[in-house]
Every structure is written in C-alpha cells, then in structure tokens.
C-alpha cells in the first residue's frame, strides 16, 4: 500500500477550464462548413451540440421546444409530480417541428429527454411513453443502491438511458459494466456555476478532467457511448475544449437560463432586467422537490449544495443558441478540426502559464 506521502505525490491534476486552452491547428475547413452534428445518446442525433440542463429555472416545455427546434435537446427537470412532467412532455410532443435542423425522435415529433430519480420506477413507467430518453438525475451516480435500482428500472423502459453524474474513470467503468444498457453519460461533478458541493464537501471532479476520465474509460472498454459534459460551461471555447477531451455534447444551465424560454418571471431592478436561476440543491429547489417528488432522496442530507439568485435577462434562447453555435464553429476551426469527431482525434491542448494574462488598459469608445 502507498504511504500517505505517496498518496499526495501521486494525486492527479484535476484540470478545470481556466487551466487549459486549445492550441491552434492546421485548418482545411472553412468555419461555415464545420459540422456540429453529434450524438446526445445512442439513438438521438443532434445537429447542435447544446443540451439544456434539468433544472427548475432552465428546462420546461418552452425551453425543450426551443432547444429541439434549434437542433439541440432539452431535459425536463423533475422538481414536479410525475403527472405534471407528463403534461410538459405532451406539450413538447404536440409542437410542430418547424426547422430543417430540428431534433426529431422515432415518433417524428420533437425529441425530448426527462430527468428522474434513480429510485423512481413508477415515474419511469409513466413518462417512458412520452419521452425519447430517461436521464437519471443525481449528483453522484456511482453508488451501490443507485446501480441496483437503475438495473431494475432499465428493464421497464425501451427508451434511451442516460446516467450520471460521473466524475472518474472508475465511476464509468463500473457503472457501464454493471448495467446492461447505457445510452449516454452525464459527466462532471461540482463544477456548476450555482454549485457549492465542492466548497461544502471538498468532493468534485471538474468537467474537463471528468470528461477525459470518462472518455478513456469507454475507450478502454471498447464502448461508444455519447458523453455529455456538464457544469461550468460558459463560453464556446469551453465547449470546444470538452470536445478536445472526448465529450460529444455540452449541457448548459447558466448558459441558457435567463432567457424568454426559461421558467420564472422577469424582474426589473434599477432599470435592468433579471430572471431567476438556482441550483437544484439550493434551499428553495430542495424544499419544492420534497413536496413534489416523494423519491427525492435526501440521503440524510440537511444542508444546501447550491445557491439561488437572479441573473441578467438574455432575450430569446434561439439567439443565444445561434451565437453559441457559430462561436463553437470558430473555436473548432482554430483547433484545426472540421467536426466534433475531428476534435476528439486532432485537437491539441496546452496548460496556461501564469504569464501575461492582463490586457492593456483601454478606455471604451472610439
Ligand atoms: P452551469 O455551470 O451550466 O451548471 O450553470 C449546470 C449544472 O450544475 C449542476 N447543478 C448543481 N450542482 N448543486 C450542485 O452541486 C446544485 O444545487 C446544482 N444544481 C445544478 C447540474 O449538473 C447542472 O447541469
């Protein structure tokens, strides 16, 4: 057994977004010809790599419709009764797919995913008819109780199964080997913008590090399961970076919150507009979940793991997606790649030194 000193010395570096950058590479493709087509899960292809997070200030019907219309996909949160979730899924399925890029399910309707507790077999049976994928929504998936429960639930539904969150190679290797069917992995623990898990518990796995661990685990097992990078993704560059490390799509909380399509009212403070955004482990979200979801497993926890507040209003999510997609293309182009698969194979990264990071001081104006 290693000594404690060796444990320290062998500690891996858990890289986060600000530690890394993409190195420029030889590009043969023009930015407008770069493809953002990728897999959300084994049977759901998306033409934009953006996924909206299952949070009660992010994804209900309006967001899921807009995400799918614009080539991505939304995951309906679970901070409501199973019946309410079914109503939301039905609303998404009743929308007309209008854009040629729209994400379409086997039923030829807009594709949508739904979050649920890994212990909620009743909800799984009920929502399976109306959703294209089930996302087992828990901060730390790799536990004996969750694996055993999900193993039973999987046999009750024919839909795509997404599991997470995962933080390490061991989490992924054990979970995907134990379960008969896994169609997607949600990867990254504690990196969310509203997240205080790591501050409180010291546990976490920053998204870039977690993605590289998950991608290596799959490669070692010879499996092709799409990886959804989740937590702390702010810029197009962050998205391109997780592609370079093996991710297939990017889940956004903050990135698409504060839009017309996110739940909650606009508040005006000193002339500026804001909308609510809160962690699903925040006090308010936890209180709502305990009332609405009897499977909300607190695991004996009685502390908050997220914050709640207001963020600046951003307008329509279609505009946010459009700007994000074109900047992700630019980022992929800089890295010398022509597609997301190409990023896995070709993109190179570097660690950032603490050299000059400040910009020259320039007063705004012409
Ligand atoms: P961003 O950075 O996009 O992150 O806002 C969204 C992701 O954060 C996770 N999440 C939480 N993590 N406490 C946490 O530790 C919370 O209360 C919480 N709520 C959401 C989740 O993975 C989401 O997709």
Coordinates of N, CA and C in Angstrom, one line a residue, residues 84-199:
X84 N -47.4 16.0 -13.7 CA -47.0 17.3 -14.3 C -45.9 17.2 -15.4
X85 N -45.0 16.3 -15.1 CA -43.9 16.1 -16.1 C -44.5 15.5 -17.4
X86 N -45.5 14.6 -17.2 CA -46.1 14.0 -18.4 C -46.8 15.2 -19.2
X87 N -47.5 16.1 -18.6 CA -48.1 17.2 -19.3 C -47.1 18.0 -20.1
X88 N -46.0 18.3 -19.4 CA -44.9 19.0 -20.1 C -44.4 18.3 -21.3
X89 N -44.2 17.0 -21.2 CA -43.7 16.2 -22.3 C -44.7 16.2 -23.4
X90 N -46.0 16.1 -23.0 CA -47.0 16.1 -24.1 C -47.0 17.4 -24.8
X91 N -46.8 18.5 -24.1 CA -46.8 19.8 -24.8 C -45.6 19.9 -25.8
X92 N -44.5 19.3 -25.4 CA -43.3 19.3 -26.3 C -43.7 18.5 -27.6
X93 N -44.3 17.3 -27.3 CA -44.6 16.4 -28.4 C -45.7 17.0 -29.3
X94 N -46.5 17.9 -28.8 CA -47.5 18.4 -29.7 C -47.1 19.6 -30.5
X95 N -45.8 20.1 -30.3 CA -45.3 21.2 -31.0 C -45.0 20.8 -32.4
X96 N -45.2 21.6 -33.4 CA -44.8 21.3 -34.8 C -43.3 21.5 -35.0
X97 N -42.6 20.4 -35.5 CA -41.2 20.6 -35.8 C -41.1 21.5 -37.0
X98 N -40.5 22.7 -36.9 CA -40.5 23.7 -38.0 C -39.2 23.8 -38.7
X99 N -38.1 23.6 -38.0 CA -36.9 23.9 -38.7 C -36.3 22.6 -39.3
X100 N -35.6 22.7 -40.4 CA -34.9 21.6 -41.0 C -33.9 20.9 -40.1
X101 N -33.3 21.8 -39.2 CA -32.3 21.3 -38.3 C -32.9 20.6 -37.0
X102 N -34.2 20.7 -36.9 CA -34.8 20.2 -35.6 C -34.4 18.8 -35.2
X103 N -34.4 18.6 -33.9 CA -34.1 17.2 -33.4 C -35.4 16.4 -33.3
X104 N -35.4 15.3 -34.0 CA -36.6 14.6 -34.1 C -36.4 13.2 -33.5
X105 N -37.5 12.7 -32.8 CA -37.5 11.4 -32.2 C -38.0 10.3 -33.2
X106 N -38.1 9.1 -32.7 CA -38.6 8.0 -33.6 C -40.0 8.2 -33.9
X107 N -40.8 9.0 -33.1 CA -42.2 9.3 -33.4 C -42.4 10.4 -34.4
X108 N -41.3 10.9 -34.9 CA -41.3 12.0 -35.9 C -41.7 13.4 -35.2
X109 N -41.8 13.4 -33.9 CA -42.0 14.6 -33.2 C -40.7 15.2 -32.7
X110 N -40.8 16.4 -32.1 CA -39.5 17.0 -31.5 C -39.0 16.0 -30.4
X111 N -37.7 15.8 -30.4 CA -37.2 14.9 -29.4 C -37.0 15.7 -28.0
X112 N -37.2 14.9 -26.9 CA -37.0 15.5 -25.6 C -36.6 14.4 -24.7
X113 N -35.9 14.8 -23.6 CA -35.5 13.9 -22.6 C -36.1 14.3 -21.2
X114 N -36.2 13.4 -20.3 CA -36.8 13.8 -19.0 C -35.9 13.2 -17.8
X115 N -35.8 14.0 -16.8 CA -35.0 13.6 -15.6 C -35.9 12.9 -14.6
X116 N -35.3 12.0 -13.9 CA -36.0 11.3 -12.8 C -35.0 10.8 -11.8
X117 N -35.5 10.5 -10.6 CA -34.7 10.0 -9.6 C -34.4 8.5 -9.9
X118 N -33.2 8.1 -9.6 CA -32.8 6.7 -9.9 C -33.7 5.6 -9.1
X119 N -34.5 6.1 -8.2 CA -35.3 5.2 -7.4 C -36.7 5.2 -7.8
X120 N -37.1 6.0 -8.8 CA -38.5 6.2 -9.1 C -39.0 5.4 -10.3
X121 N -39.3 4.1 -10.0 CA -39.7 3.2 -11.0 C -41.1 3.6 -11.5
X122 N -42.0 4.1 -10.7 CA -43.3 4.5 -11.1 C -43.3 5.6 -12.1
X123 N -42.4 6.6 -11.9 CA -42.3 7.7 -12.8 C -41.7 7.2 -14.1
X124 N -40.7 6.3 -14.0 CA -40.1 5.8 -15.2 C -41.1 5.1 -16.1
X125 N -42.0 4.3 -15.5 CA -43.0 3.7 -16.3 C -44.0 4.7 -17.0
X126 N -44.3 5.7 -16.2 CA -45.3 6.7 -16.6 C -44.7 7.6 -17.7
X127 N -43.5 8.1 -17.6 CA -43.0 9.0 -18.5 C -42.4 8.4 -19.8
X128 N -42.1 7.1 -19.7 CA -41.5 6.4 -20.8 C -42.2 6.6 -22.1
X129 N -43.5 6.6 -22.0 CA -44.3 6.7 -23.3 C -44.2 8.1 -24.0
X130 N -43.8 9.1 -23.2 CA -43.8 10.4 -23.8 C -42.4 11.0 -24.0
X131 N -41.4 10.3 -23.6 CA -40.0 10.9 -23.7 C -39.1 10.0 -24.6
X132 N -38.1 10.6 -25.2 CA -37.2 9.8 -26.0 C -36.1 9.3 -25.2
X133 N -35.8 9.9 -24.0 CA -34.7 9.4 -23.2 C -35.0 9.7 -21.7
X134 N -34.5 8.8 -20.9 CA -34.6 9.0 -19.4 C -33.3 9.3 -18.9
X135 N -33.2 10.4 -18.2 CA -31.9 10.8 -17.6 C -32.0 10.6 -16.1
X136 N -31.2 9.7 -15.5 CA -31.2 9.5 -14.1 C -30.3 10.6 -13.5
X137 N -31.0 11.4 -12.7 CA -30.5 12.7 -12.3 C -30.1 12.7 -10.9
X138 N -28.8 12.6 -10.7 CA -28.3 12.5 -9.3 C -26.8 13.0 -9.3
X139 N -26.4 13.7 -8.2 CA -25.1 14.3 -8.2 C -24.0 13.3 -8.2
X140 N -24.2 12.1 -7.7 CA -23.1 11.1 -7.6 C -23.8 9.8 -7.9
X141 N -23.7 9.3 -9.1 CA -24.4 8.1 -9.6 C -23.8 6.8 -9.0
X142 N -22.5 6.9 -8.9 CA -21.8 5.6 -8.6 C -21.9 5.2 -7.2
X143 N -23.1 4.7 -6.8 CA -23.3 4.1 -5.5 C -24.0 2.8 -5.7
X144 N -23.9 1.9 -4.7 CA -24.5 0.5 -4.8 C -26.0 0.6 -5.0
X145 N -26.6 1.4 -4.1 CA -28.1 1.5 -4.1 C -28.6 2.0 -5.5
X146 N -27.9 3.0 -6.0 CA -28.4 3.5 -7.3 C -28.2 2.5 -8.4
X147 N -27.1 1.9 -8.5 CA -26.8 0.9 -9.5 C -27.8 -0.2 -9.5
X148 N -28.1 -0.7 -8.3 CA -29.1 -1.8 -8.1 C -30.5 -1.4 -8.6
X149 N -30.9 -0.1 -8.2 CA -32.2 0.4 -8.6 C -32.3 0.6 -10.1
X150 N -31.3 1.2 -10.7 CA -31.4 1.5 -12.1 C -31.4 0.2 -12.9
X151 N -30.7 -0.8 -12.4 CA -30.6 -2.0 -13.1 C -32.1 -2.6 -13.3
X152 N -32.9 -2.4 -12.3 CA -34.3 -2.9 -12.3 C -35.1 -2.0 -13.2
X153 N -34.9 -0.7 -13.2 CA -35.7 0.2 -13.9 C -35.5 0.1 -15.4
X154 N -34.2 -0.2 -15.8 CA -33.9 -0.3 -17.2 C -34.8 -1.3 -18.0
X155 N -35.1 -2.4 -17.3 CA -35.8 -3.4 -18.0 C -37.3 -3.0 -18.2
X156 N -37.7 -1.9 -17.5 CA -39.1 -1.5 -17.7 C -39.3 -0.5 -18.8
X157 N -38.3 0.0 -19.4 CA -38.4 1.0 -20.5 C -37.6 0.7 -21.7
X158 N -38.1 1.0 -22.8 CA -37.3 0.8 -24.0 C -36.6 2.0 -24.5
X159 N -36.7 3.1 -23.7 CA -36.1 4.3 -24.2 C -34.6 4.4 -23.8
X160 N -33.9 5.4 -24.5 CA -32.5 5.6 -24.2 C -32.3 6.0 -22.7
X161 N -31.2 5.4 -22.1 CA -30.9 5.6 -20.7 C -29.7 6.4 -20.6
X162 N -29.8 7.5 -19.9 CA -28.6 8.4 -19.6 C -28.3 8.3 -18.1
X163 N -27.1 8.1 -17.8 CA -26.7 8.0 -16.4 C -25.7 9.1 -16.0
X164 N -25.7 9.5 -14.7 CA -24.8 10.4 -14.3 C -25.2 11.0 -12.9
X165 N -24.5 11.9 -12.3 CA -23.2 12.4 -12.9 C -22.0 11.5 -12.5
X166 N -21.1 11.5 -13.4 CA -19.9 10.7 -13.3 C -18.6 11.6 -13.1
X167 N -17.7 11.2 -12.3 CA -16.5 12.1 -12.1 C -15.2 11.4 -12.5
X168 N -15.1 10.1 -12.4 CA -13.9 9.4 -12.6 C -14.0 8.2 -13.5
X169 N -12.8 7.8 -13.9 CA -12.7 6.6 -14.8 C -13.4 5.4 -14.1
X170 N -13.2 5.2 -12.8 CA -13.7 4.1 -12.1 C -15.2 4.2 -12.0
X171 N -15.8 5.4 -11.9 CA -17.3 5.6 -11.9 C -17.8 5.0 -13.2
X172 N -17.2 5.4 -14.3 CA -17.7 5.0 -15.6 C -17.5 3.5 -15.8
X173 N -16.3 3.0 -15.6 CA -16.0 1.6 -15.9 C -17.0 0.7 -15.1
X174 N -17.2 0.9 -13.8 CA -18.0 0.1 -13.0 C -19.5 0.2 -13.4
X175 N -20.0 1.4 -13.6 CA -21.4 1.7 -13.9 C -21.8 1.1 -15.3
X176 N -21.0 1.3 -16.3 CA -21.4 0.8 -17.6 C -21.2 -0.7 -17.7
X177 N -20.3 -1.3 -16.9 CA -20.1 -2.7 -17.0 C -21.3 -3.4 -16.2
X178 N -21.7 -2.7 -15.1 CA -22.8 -3.3 -14.3 C -24.2 -3.3 -14.9
X179 N -24.4 -2.2 -15.7 CA -25.8 -2.1 -16.3 C -25.8 -2.7 -17.7
X180 N -26.9 -3.3 -18.1 CA -27.0 -3.9 -19.4 C -27.1 -2.9 -20.5
X181 N -27.7 -1.7 -20.2 CA -27.9 -0.8 -21.2 C -27.6 0.6 -20.7
X182 N -26.7 1.3 -21.4 CA -26.4 2.7 -21.1 C -26.2 3.4 -22.4
X183 N -27.0 4.5 -22.7 CA -27.0 5.1 -24.0 C -26.4 6.5 -23.9
X184 N -26.0 7.0 -22.7 CA -25.4 8.3 -22.6 C -24.9 8.5 -21.2
X185 N -23.8 9.3 -21.1 CA -23.2 9.6 -19.8 C -23.2 11.1 -19.6
X186 N -23.6 11.5 -18.4 CA -23.5 12.9 -18.0 C -22.3 13.0 -17.0
X187 N -21.4 13.9 -17.4 CA -20.1 13.8 -16.8 C -19.7 15.2 -16.2
X188 N -19.1 15.2 -15.0 CA -18.7 16.4 -14.3 C -19.4 16.5 -13.0
X189 N -18.7 16.7 -11.9 CA -19.3 16.8 -10.6 C -18.8 18.0 -9.9
X190 N -19.8 18.9 -9.5 CA -19.4 20.0 -8.6 C -18.9 21.3 -9.4
X191 N -19.0 21.2 -10.7 CA -18.4 22.4 -11.5 C -19.4 23.4 -11.9
X192 N -20.7 23.2 -11.5 CA -21.8 24.1 -11.9 C -21.6 25.5 -11.4
X193 N -22.1 26.5 -12.1 CA -22.0 27.9 -11.7 C -22.7 28.2 -10.4
X194 N -23.7 27.4 -10.1 CA -24.5 27.7 -8.8 C -24.2 26.6 -7.8
X195 N -23.1 25.9 -8.0 CA -22.8 24.8 -7.2 C -21.9 25.1 -6.1
X196 N -22.2 24.6 -4.9 CA -21.3 24.8 -3.7 C -20.9 23.4 -3.1
X197 N -21.2 22.3 -3.9 CA -20.9 21.0 -3.4 C -19.4 20.9 -3.0
X198 N -18.5 21.3 -3.9 CA -17.1 21.2 -3.6 C -16.7 22.1 -2.4
X199 N -17.3 23.3 -2.3 CA -17.0 24.1 -1.2 C -17.3 23.5 0.1

